[in-house]
Tab-separated table of C-alpha atoms in Angstrom:
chain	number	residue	atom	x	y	z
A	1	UNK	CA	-14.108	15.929	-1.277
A	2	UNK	CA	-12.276	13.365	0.890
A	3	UNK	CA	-8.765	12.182	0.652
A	4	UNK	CA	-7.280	9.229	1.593
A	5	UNK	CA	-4.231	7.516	3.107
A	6	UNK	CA	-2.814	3.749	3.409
A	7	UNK	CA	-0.465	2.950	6.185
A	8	UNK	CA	-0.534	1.941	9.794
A	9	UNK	CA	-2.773	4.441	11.993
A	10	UNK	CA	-3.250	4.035	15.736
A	11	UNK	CA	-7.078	5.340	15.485
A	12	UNK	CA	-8.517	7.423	18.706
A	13	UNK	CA	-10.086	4.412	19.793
A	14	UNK	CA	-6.855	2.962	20.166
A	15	UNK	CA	-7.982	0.549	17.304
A	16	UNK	CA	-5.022	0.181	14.310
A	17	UNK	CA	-6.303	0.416	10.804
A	18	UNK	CA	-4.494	0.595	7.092
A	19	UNK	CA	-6.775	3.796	5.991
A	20	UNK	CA	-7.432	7.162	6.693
A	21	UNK	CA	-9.786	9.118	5.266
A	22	UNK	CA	-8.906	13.312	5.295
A	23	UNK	CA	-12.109	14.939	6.841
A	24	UNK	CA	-10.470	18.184	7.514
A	25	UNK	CA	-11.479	19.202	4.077
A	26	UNK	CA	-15.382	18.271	4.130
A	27	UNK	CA	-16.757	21.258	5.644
A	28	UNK	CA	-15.250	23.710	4.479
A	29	UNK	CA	-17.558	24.445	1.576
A	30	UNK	CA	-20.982	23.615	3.172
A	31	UNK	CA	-22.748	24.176	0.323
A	32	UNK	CA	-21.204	20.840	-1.493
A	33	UNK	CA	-22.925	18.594	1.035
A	34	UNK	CA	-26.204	19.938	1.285
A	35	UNK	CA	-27.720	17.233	-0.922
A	36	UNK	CA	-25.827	14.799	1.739
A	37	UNK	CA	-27.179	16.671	4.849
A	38	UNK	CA	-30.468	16.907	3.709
A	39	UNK	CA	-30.530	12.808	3.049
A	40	UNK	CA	-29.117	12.153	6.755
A	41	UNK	CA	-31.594	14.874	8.162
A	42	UNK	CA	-34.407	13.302	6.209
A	43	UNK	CA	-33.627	9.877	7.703
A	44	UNK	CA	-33.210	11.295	11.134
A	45	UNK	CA	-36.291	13.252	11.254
A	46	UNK	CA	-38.788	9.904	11.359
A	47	UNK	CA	-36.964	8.926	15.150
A	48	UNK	CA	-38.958	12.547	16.370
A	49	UNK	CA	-36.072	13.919	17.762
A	50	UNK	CA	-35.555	17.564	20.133
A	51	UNK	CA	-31.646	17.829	19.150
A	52	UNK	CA	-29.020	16.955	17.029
A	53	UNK	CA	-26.034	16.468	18.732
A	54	UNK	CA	-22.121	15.603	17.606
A	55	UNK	CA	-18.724	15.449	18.673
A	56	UNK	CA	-16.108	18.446	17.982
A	57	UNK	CA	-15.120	18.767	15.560
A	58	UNK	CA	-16.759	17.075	12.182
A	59	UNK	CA	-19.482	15.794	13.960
A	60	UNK	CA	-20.790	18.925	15.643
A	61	UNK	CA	-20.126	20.813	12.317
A	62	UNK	CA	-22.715	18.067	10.737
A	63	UNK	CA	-24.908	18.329	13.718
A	64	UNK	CA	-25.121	21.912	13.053
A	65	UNK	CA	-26.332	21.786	9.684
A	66	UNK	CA	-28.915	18.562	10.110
A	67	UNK	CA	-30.180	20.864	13.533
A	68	UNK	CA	-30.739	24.372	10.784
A	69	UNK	CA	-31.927	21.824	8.200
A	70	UNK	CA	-34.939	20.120	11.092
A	71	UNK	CA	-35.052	23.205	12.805
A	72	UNK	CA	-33.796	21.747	15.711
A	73	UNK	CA	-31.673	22.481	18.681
A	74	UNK	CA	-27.894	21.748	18.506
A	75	UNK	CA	-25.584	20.572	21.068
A	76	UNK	CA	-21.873	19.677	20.929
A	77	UNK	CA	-19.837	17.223	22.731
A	78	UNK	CA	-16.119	18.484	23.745
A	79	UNK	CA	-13.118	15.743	23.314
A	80	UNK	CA	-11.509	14.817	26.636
A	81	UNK	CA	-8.363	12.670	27.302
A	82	UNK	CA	-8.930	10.447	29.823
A	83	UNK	CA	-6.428	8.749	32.007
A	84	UNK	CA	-7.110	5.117	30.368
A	85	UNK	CA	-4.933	3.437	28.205
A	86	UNK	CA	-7.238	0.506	27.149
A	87	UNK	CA	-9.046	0.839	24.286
A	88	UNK	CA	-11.471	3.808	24.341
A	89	UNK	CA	-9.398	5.911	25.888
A	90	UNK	CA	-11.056	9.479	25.279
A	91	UNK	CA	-14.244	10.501	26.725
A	92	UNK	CA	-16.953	13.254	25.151
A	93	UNK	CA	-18.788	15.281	26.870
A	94	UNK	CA	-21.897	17.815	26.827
A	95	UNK	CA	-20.477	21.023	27.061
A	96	UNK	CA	-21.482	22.604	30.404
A	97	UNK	CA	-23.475	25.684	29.301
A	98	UNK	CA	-25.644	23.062	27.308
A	99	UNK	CA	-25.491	19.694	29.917
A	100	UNK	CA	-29.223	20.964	31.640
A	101	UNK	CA	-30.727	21.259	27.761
A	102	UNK	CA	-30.211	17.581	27.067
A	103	UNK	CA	-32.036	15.859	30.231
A	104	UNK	CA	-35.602	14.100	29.183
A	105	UNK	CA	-34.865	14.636	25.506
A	106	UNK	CA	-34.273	12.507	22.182
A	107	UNK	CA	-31.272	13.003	20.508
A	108	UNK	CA	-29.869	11.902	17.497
A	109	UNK	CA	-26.112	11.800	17.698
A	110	UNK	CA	-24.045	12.417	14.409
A	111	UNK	CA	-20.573	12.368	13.735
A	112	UNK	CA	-18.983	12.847	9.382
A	113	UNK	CA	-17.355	9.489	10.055
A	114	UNK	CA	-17.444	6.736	12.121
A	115	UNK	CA	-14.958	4.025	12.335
A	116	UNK	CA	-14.655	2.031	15.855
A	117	UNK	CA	-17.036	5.070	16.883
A	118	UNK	CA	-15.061	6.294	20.098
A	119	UNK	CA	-16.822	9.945	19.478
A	120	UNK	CA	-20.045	8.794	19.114
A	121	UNK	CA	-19.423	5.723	22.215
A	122	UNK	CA	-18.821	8.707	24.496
A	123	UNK	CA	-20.815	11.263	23.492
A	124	UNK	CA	-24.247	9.295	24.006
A	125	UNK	CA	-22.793	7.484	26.951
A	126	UNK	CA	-22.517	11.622	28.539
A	127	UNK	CA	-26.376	12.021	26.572
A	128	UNK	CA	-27.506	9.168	29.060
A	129	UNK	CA	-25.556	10.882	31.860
A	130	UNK	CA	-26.860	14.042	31.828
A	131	UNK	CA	-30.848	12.298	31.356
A	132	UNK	CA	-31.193	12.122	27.414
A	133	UNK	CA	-32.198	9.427	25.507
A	134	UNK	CA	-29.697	8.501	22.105
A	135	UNK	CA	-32.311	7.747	19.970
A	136	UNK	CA	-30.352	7.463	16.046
A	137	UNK	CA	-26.602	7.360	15.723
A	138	UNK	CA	-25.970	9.157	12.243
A	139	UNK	CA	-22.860	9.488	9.805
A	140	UNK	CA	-22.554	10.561	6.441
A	141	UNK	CA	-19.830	7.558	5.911
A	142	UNK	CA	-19.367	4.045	7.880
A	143	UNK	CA	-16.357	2.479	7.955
A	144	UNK	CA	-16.197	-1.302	9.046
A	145	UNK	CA	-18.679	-2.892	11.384
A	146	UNK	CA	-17.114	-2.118	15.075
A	147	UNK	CA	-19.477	0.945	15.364
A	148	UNK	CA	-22.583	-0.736	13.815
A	149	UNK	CA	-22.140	-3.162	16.403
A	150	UNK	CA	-21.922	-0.746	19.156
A	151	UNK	CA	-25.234	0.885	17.720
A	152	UNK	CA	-27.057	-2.615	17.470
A	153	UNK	CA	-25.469	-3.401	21.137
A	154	UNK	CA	-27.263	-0.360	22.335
A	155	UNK	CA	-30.584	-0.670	20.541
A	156	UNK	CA	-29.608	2.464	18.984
A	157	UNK	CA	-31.016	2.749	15.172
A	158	UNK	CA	-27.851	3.989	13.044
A	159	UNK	CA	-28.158	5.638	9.347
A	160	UNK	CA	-25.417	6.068	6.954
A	161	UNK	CA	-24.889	7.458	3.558
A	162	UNK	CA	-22.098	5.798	2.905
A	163	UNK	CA	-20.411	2.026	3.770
A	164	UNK	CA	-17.119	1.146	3.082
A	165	UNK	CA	-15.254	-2.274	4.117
A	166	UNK	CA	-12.526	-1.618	6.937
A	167	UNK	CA	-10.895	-4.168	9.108
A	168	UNK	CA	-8.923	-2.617	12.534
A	169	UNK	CA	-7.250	-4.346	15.117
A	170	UNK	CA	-6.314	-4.177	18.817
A	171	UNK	CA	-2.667	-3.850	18.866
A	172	UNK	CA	-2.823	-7.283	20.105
A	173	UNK	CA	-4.083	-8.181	16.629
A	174	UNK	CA	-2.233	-5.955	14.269
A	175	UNK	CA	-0.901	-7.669	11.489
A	176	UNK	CA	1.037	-4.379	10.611
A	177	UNK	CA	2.111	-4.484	13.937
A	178	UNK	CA	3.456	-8.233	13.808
A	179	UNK	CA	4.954	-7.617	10.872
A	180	UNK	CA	7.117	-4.232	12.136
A	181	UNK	CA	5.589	-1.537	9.972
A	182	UNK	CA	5.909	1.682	11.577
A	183	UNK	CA	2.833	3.155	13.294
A	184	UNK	CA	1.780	6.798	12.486
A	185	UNK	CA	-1.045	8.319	15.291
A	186	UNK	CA	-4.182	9.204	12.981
A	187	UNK	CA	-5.741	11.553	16.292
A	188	UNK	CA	-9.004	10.352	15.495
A	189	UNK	CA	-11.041	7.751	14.357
């Protein structure tokens, strides 16, 4: 259901990694990850949560089925490029229409992948803006430890379905990047 690619991809964390995994495809046959929505639901359901809430685009299309699956409310979080050119460089945010539904509540915050976890960073930084509580960070696949660690640096519970080894790199510590290979812009990661 996923494709992959080797290379040298600037991530949307600003991270570099050697693979990139093809999500575009994922969703659009819902019915082939039902068995994998209901597993992430069923692990999200025991932190009692009021929403289910994940970045545009793979993450709020997960976050939609785990809400219909709990019968819970869904909420979205809209990309926004932000004038930083560190790492982290694009914010999430609550969309507006939905920002006064997320104050004094628990919400678990999903995304279909997360690598350095830039979408999920940002969206439950906005959820603690706006006055809700990121109680579970969720993904149907983790990839390397940089958004584990974010999670565990946060006190934030996160549940996977699926692990898989991955090394990136500031480009301060590219090895690709020492060694000249060309750098192709992966849009997000």
């Amino acid at each position: 259901m996923v494709g992959a690619k080797r290379g040298h991809f600037r991530l949307e964390s600003g991270h570099h990694g050697e693979l990139w995994l093809e999500l575009s495809q994922l969703f659009r046959r819902p019915a082939l990850l039902r068995a994998y929505v209901a597993d992430l639901a069923n692990r999200i359901s025991v932190y009692r949560v009021d929403a289910i809430c994940g970045p545009l685009t793979g993450g709020a299309l997960l976050a939609g089925m785990i809400a219909d699956r709990l019968q819970l409310e869904f909420l979205f979080a809209e990309r926004r490029v932000s004038e930083r050119t560190d790492l982290f460089p694009v914010d999430y945010r609550i969309a507006t229409a939905l920002r006064e539904q997320v104050r004094a509540r628990r919400v678990a915050v999903v995304d279909d992948a997360i690598s350095a976890g830039s979408a999920v960073r940002a969206t439950c930084v906005d959820i603690v803006a706006v006055g809700g509580v990121p109680v579970v960070i969720g993904a149907l696949i983790l990839m390397g430890s940089v958004g584990s660690r974010f999670a565990a640096d946060q006190g934030i519970p996160l549940e996977s379905l699926v692990n898989i080894p991955y090394a990136i790199w500031t480009p301060a510590e590219c090895p690709m990047c020492a060694q000249g290979t060309p750098l192709t812009d992966a849009g997000s990661g």
